[in-house]
PDB file of C-alpha atoms and ligand atoms in Angstrom:
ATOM      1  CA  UNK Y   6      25.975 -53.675 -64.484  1.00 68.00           C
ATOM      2  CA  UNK Y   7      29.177 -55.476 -63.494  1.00 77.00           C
ATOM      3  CA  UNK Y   8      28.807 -58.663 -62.198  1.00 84.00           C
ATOM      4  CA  UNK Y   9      26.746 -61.687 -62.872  1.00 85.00           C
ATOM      5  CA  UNK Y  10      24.844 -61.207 -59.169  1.00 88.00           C
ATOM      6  CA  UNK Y  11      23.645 -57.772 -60.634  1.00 89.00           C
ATOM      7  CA  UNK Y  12      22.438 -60.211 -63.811  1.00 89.00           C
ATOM      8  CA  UNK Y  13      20.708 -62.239 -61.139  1.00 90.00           C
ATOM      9  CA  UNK Y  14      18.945 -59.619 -59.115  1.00 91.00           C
ATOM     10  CA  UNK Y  15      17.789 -57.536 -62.232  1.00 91.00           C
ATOM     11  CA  UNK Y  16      16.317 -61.075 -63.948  1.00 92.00           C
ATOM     12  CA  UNK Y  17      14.596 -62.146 -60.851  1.00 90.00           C
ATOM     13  CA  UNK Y  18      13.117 -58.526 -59.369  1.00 90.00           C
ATOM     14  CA  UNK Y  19      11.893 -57.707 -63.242  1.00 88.00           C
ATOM     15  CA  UNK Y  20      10.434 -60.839 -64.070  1.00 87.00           C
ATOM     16  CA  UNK Y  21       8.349 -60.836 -60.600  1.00 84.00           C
ATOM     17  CA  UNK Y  22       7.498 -57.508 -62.146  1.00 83.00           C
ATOM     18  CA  UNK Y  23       6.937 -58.854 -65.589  1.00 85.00           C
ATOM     19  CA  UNK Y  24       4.786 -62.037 -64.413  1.00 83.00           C
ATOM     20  CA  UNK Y  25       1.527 -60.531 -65.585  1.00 81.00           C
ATOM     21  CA  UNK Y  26       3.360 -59.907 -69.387  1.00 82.00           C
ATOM     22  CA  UNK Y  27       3.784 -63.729 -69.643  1.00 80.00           C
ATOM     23  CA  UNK Y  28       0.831 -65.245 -67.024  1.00 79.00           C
ATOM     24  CA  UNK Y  29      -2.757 -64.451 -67.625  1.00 74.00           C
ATOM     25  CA  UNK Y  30      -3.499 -65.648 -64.213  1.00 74.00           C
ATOM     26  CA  UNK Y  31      -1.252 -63.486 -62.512  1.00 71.00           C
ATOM     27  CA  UNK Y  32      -1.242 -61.364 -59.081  1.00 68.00           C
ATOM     28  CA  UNK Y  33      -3.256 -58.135 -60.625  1.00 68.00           C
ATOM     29  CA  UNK Y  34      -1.688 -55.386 -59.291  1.00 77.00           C
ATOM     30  CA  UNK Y  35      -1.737 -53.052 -62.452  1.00 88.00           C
ATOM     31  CA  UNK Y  36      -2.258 -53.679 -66.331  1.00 92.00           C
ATOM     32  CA  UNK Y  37      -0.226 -53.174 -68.953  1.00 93.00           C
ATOM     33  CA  UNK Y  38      -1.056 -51.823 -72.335  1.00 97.00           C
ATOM     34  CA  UNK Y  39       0.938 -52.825 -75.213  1.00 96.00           C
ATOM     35  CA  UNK Y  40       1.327 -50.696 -78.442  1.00 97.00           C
ATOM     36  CA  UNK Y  41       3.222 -52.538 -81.328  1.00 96.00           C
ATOM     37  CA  UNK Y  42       6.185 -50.028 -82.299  1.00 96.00           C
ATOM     38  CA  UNK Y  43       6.876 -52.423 -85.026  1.00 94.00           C
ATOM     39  CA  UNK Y  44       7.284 -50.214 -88.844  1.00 95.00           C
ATOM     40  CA  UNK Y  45       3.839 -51.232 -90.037  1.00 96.00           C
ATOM     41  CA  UNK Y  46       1.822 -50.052 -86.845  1.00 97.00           C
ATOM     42  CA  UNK Y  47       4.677 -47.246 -86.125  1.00 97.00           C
ATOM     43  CA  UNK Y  48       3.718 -45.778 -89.807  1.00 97.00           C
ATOM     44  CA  UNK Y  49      -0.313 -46.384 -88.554  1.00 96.00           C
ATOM     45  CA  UNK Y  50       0.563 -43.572 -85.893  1.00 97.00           C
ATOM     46  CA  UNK Y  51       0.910 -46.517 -83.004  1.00 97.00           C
ATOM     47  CA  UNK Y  52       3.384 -43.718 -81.268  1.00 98.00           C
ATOM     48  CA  UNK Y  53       0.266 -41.335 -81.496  1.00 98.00           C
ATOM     49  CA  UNK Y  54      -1.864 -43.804 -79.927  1.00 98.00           C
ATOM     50  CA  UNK Y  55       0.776 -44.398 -76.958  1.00 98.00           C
ATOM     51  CA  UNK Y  56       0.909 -40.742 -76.339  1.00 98.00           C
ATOM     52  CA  UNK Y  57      -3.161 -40.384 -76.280  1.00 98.00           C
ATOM     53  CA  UNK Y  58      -3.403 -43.201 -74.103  1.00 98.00           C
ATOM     54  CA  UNK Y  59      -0.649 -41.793 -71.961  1.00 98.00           C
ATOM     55  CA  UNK Y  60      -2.291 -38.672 -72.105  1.00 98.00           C
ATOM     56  CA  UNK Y  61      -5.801 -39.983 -70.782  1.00 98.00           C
ATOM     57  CA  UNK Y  62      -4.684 -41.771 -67.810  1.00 98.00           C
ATOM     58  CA  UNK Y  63      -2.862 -38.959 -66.620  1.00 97.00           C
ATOM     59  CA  UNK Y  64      -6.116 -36.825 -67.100  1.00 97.00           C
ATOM     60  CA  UNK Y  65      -7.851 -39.072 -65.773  1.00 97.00           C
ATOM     61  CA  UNK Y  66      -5.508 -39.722 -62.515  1.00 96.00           C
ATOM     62  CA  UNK Y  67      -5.297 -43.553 -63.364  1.00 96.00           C
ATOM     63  CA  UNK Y  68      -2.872 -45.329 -61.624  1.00 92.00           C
ATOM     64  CA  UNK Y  69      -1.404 -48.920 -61.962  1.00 92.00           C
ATOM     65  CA  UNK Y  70      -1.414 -48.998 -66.105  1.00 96.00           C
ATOM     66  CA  UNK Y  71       1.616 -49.337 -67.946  1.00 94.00           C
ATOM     67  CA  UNK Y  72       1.600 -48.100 -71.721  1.00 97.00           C
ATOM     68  CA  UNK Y  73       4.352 -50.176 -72.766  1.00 95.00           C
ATOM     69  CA  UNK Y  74       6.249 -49.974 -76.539  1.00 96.00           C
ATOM     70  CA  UNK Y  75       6.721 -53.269 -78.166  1.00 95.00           C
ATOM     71  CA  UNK Y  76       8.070 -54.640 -81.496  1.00 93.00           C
ATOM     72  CA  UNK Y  77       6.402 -56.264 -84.205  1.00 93.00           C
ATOM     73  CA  UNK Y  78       3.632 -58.987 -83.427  1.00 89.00           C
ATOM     74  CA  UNK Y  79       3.576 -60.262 -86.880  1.00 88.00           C
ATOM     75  CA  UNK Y  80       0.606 -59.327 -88.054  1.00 90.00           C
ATOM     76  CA  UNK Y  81       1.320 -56.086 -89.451  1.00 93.00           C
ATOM     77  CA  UNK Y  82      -2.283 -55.693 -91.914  1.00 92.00           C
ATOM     78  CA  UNK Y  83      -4.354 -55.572 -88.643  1.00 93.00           C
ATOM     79  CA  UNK Y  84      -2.213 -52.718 -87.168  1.00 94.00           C
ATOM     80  CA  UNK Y  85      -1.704 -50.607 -85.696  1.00 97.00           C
ATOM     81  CA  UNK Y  86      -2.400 -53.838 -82.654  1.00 96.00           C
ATOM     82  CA  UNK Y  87      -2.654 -52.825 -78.900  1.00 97.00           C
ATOM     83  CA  UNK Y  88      -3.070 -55.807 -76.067  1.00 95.00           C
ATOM     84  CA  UNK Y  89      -3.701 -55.652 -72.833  1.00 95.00           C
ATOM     85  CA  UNK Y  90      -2.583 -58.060 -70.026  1.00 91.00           C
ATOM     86  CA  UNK Y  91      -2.414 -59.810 -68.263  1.00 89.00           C
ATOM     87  CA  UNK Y  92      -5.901 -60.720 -69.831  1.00 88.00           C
ATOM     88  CA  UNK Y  93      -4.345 -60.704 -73.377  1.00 90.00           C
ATOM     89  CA  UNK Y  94      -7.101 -58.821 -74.889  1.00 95.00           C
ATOM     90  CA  UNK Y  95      -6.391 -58.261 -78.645  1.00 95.00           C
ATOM     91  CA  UNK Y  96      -7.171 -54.973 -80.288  1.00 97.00           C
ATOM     92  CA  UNK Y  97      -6.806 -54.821 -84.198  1.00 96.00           C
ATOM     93  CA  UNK Y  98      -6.805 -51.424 -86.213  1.00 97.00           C
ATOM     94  CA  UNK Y  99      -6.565 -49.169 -83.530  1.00 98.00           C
ATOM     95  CA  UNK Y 100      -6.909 -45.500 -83.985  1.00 98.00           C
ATOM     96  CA  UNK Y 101      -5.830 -42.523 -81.913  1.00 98.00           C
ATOM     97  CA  UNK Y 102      -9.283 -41.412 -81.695  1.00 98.00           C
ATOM     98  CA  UNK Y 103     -10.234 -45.064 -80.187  1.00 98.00           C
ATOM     99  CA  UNK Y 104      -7.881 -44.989 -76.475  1.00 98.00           C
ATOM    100  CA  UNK Y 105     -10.629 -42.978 -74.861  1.00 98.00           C
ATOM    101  CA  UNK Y 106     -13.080 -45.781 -75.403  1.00 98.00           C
ATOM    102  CA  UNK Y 107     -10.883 -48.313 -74.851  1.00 98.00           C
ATOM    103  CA  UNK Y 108      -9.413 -46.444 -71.467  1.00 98.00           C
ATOM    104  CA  UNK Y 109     -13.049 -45.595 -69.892  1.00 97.00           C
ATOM    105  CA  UNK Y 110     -14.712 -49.174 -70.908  1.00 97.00           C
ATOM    106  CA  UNK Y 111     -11.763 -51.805 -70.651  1.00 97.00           C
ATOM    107  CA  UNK Y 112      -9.201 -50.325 -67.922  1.00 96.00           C
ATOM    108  CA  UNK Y 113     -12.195 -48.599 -66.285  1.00 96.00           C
ATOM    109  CA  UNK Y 114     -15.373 -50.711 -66.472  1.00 95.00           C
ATOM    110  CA  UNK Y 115     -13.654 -53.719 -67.122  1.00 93.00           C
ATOM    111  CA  UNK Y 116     -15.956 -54.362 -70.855  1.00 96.00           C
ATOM    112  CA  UNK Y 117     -13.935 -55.521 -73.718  1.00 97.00           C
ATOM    113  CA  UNK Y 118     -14.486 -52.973 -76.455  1.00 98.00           C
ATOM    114  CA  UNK Y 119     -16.117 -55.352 -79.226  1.00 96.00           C
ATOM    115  CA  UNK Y 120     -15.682 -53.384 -82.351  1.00 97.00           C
ATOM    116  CA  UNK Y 121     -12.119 -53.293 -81.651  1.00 97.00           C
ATOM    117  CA  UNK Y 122     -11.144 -57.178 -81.329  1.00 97.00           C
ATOM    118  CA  UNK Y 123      -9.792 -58.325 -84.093  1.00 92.00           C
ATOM    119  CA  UNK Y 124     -11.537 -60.718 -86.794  1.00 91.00           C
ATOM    120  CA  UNK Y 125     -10.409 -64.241 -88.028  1.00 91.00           C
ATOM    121  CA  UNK Y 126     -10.129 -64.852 -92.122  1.00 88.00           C
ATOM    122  CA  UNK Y 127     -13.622 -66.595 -91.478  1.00 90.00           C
ATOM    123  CA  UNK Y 128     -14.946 -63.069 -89.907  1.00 89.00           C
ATOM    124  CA  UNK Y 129     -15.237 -64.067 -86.033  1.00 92.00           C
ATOM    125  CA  UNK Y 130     -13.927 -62.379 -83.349  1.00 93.00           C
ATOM    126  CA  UNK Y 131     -11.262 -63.640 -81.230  1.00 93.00           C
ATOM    127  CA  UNK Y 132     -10.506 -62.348 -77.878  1.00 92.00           C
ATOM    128  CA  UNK Y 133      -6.572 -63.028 -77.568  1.00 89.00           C
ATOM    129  CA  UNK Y 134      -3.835 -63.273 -80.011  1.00 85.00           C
ATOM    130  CA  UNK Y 135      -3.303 -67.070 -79.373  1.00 83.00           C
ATOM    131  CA  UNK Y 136      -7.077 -68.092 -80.707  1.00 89.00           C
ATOM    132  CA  UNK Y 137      -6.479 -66.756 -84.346  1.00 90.00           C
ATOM    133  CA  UNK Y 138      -5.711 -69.201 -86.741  1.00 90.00           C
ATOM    134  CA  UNK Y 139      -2.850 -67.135 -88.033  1.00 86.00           C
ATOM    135  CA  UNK Y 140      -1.189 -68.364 -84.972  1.00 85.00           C
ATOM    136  CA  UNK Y 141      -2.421 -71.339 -83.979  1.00 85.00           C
ATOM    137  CA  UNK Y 142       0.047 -73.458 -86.056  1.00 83.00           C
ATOM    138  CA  UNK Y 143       3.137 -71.385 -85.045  1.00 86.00           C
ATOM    139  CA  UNK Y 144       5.379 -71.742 -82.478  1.00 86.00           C
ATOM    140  CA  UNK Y 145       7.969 -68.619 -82.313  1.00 85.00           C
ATOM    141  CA  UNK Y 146      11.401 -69.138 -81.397  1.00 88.00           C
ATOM    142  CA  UNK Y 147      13.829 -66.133 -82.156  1.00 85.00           C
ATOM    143  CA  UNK Y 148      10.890 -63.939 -81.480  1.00 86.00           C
ATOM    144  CA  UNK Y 149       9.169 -65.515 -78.417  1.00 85.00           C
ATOM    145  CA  UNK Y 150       9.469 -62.192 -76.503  1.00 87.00           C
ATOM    146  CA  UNK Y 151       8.560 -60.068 -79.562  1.00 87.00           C
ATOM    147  CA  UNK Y 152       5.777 -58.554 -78.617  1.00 85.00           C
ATOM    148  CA  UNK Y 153       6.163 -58.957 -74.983  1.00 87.00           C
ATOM    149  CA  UNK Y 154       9.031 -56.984 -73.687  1.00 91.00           C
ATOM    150  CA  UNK Y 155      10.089 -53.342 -74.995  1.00 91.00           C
ATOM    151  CA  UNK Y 156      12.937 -53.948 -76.810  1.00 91.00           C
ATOM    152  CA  UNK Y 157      14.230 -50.447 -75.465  1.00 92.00           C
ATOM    153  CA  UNK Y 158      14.937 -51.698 -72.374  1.00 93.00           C
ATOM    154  CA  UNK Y 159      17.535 -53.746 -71.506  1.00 93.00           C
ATOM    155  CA  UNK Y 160      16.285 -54.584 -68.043  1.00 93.00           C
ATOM    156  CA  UNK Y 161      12.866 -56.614 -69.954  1.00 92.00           C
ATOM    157  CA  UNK Y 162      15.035 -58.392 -72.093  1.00 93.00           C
ATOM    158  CA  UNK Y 163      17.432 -59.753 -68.757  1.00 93.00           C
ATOM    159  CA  UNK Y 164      14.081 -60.540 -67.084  1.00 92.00           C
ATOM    160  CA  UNK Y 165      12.635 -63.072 -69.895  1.00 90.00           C
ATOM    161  CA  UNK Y 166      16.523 -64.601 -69.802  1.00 89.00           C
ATOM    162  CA  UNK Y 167      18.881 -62.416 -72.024  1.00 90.00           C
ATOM    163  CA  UNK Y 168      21.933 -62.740 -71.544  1.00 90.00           C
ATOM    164  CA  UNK Y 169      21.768 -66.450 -70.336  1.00 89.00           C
ATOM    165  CA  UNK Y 170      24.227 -67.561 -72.950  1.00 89.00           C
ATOM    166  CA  UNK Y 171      27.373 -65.371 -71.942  1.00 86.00           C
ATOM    167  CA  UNK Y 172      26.420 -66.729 -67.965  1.00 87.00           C
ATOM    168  CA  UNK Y 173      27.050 -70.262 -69.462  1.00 89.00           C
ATOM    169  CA  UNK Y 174      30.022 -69.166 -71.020  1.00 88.00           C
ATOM    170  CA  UNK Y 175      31.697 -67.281 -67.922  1.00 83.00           C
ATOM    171  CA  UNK Y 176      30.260 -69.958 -65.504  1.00 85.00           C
ATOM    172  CA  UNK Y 177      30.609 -73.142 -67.076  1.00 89.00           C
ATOM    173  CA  UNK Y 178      33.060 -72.803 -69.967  1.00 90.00           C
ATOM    174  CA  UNK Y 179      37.497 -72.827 -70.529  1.00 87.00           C
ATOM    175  CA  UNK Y 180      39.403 -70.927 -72.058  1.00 82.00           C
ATOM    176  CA  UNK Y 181      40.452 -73.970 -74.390  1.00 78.00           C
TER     177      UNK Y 181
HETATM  178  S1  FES J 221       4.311 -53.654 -87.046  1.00 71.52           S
HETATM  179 FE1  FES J 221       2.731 -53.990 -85.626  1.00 71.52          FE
HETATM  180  S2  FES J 221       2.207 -56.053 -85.998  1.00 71.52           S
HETATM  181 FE2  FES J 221       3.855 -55.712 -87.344  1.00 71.52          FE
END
């Protein structure tokens, strides 16, 4: 990557990928699932649990899922957390042993595996990340795309704008 087109093209082409990361009403082509890589989950054998679901759709000759590595969601006690989108289901305390389920009921049947969504301090299930009350009153900043892009690749992190502050300064800025 050499020039700021190349910037442009990867940011636009990715992010039309991406859409479905970032917009639960997007153009379903395929789903992606999510496996926090963060320490917390990562010590809760989340890298287990991306191989085994790996694994099964391959057995399974699944096409059009994504098992995607992410960092920390911030909510490392409910670990190791998987979410799948673009319908932002939220899976809490996720074991190896559980991707089978969750591949032949959610990804295949479409059913949201109940036992698996994770529980509010008052003991309800919630559906999606944003409906706990452990986020409700945030709004994240620094770490708006933690979570949501892999942080291993640098292509994600052009798509949801990285890099957008050396553009301003090689676009709009003097040397003095
Ligand atoms: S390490 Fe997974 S939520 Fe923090």
């Amino acid at each position: 990557m050499k020039t700021l087109e190349e910037i442009h093209k990867i940011r636009k082409e990715k992010r039309e990928e991406l859409d479905l990361r970032v917009n639960t009403k997007a153009d379903v082509r395929e789903k992606h699932i999510l496996v926090c890589h963060g320490t917390g989950c990562t010590s809760s054998k989340s890298p287990e649990i991306l191989e085994n679901f790996r694994k099964i759709l391959k057995e399974k000759n699944i096409e059009n899922v994504r098992v995607i590595k992410t960092g920390c969601f911030g909510l490392c006690a409910k670990g190791p957390i998987v979410i799948i989108r673009p319908e932002d289901t939220f899976y809490a305390n996720v074991t190896p042993e559980d991707c089978k389920e969750i591949i032949e009921s959610h990804i295949v049947e479409g059913k949201i595996v109940e036992r698996l969504l994770c529980k509010d301090i008052d003991g309800t299930k919630v559906k999606s990340l944003d409906e706990l009350n452990f986020y409700k009153k945030q709004k994240r900043i620094a770490l708006k795309n933690c979570g949501v892009i892999n942080p291993e690749d640098i292509d994600e992190y052009i798509a949801f704008d990285g890099y957008k502050a050396l553009e301003k300064v090689l676009k709009e800025m003097s040397r003095r």
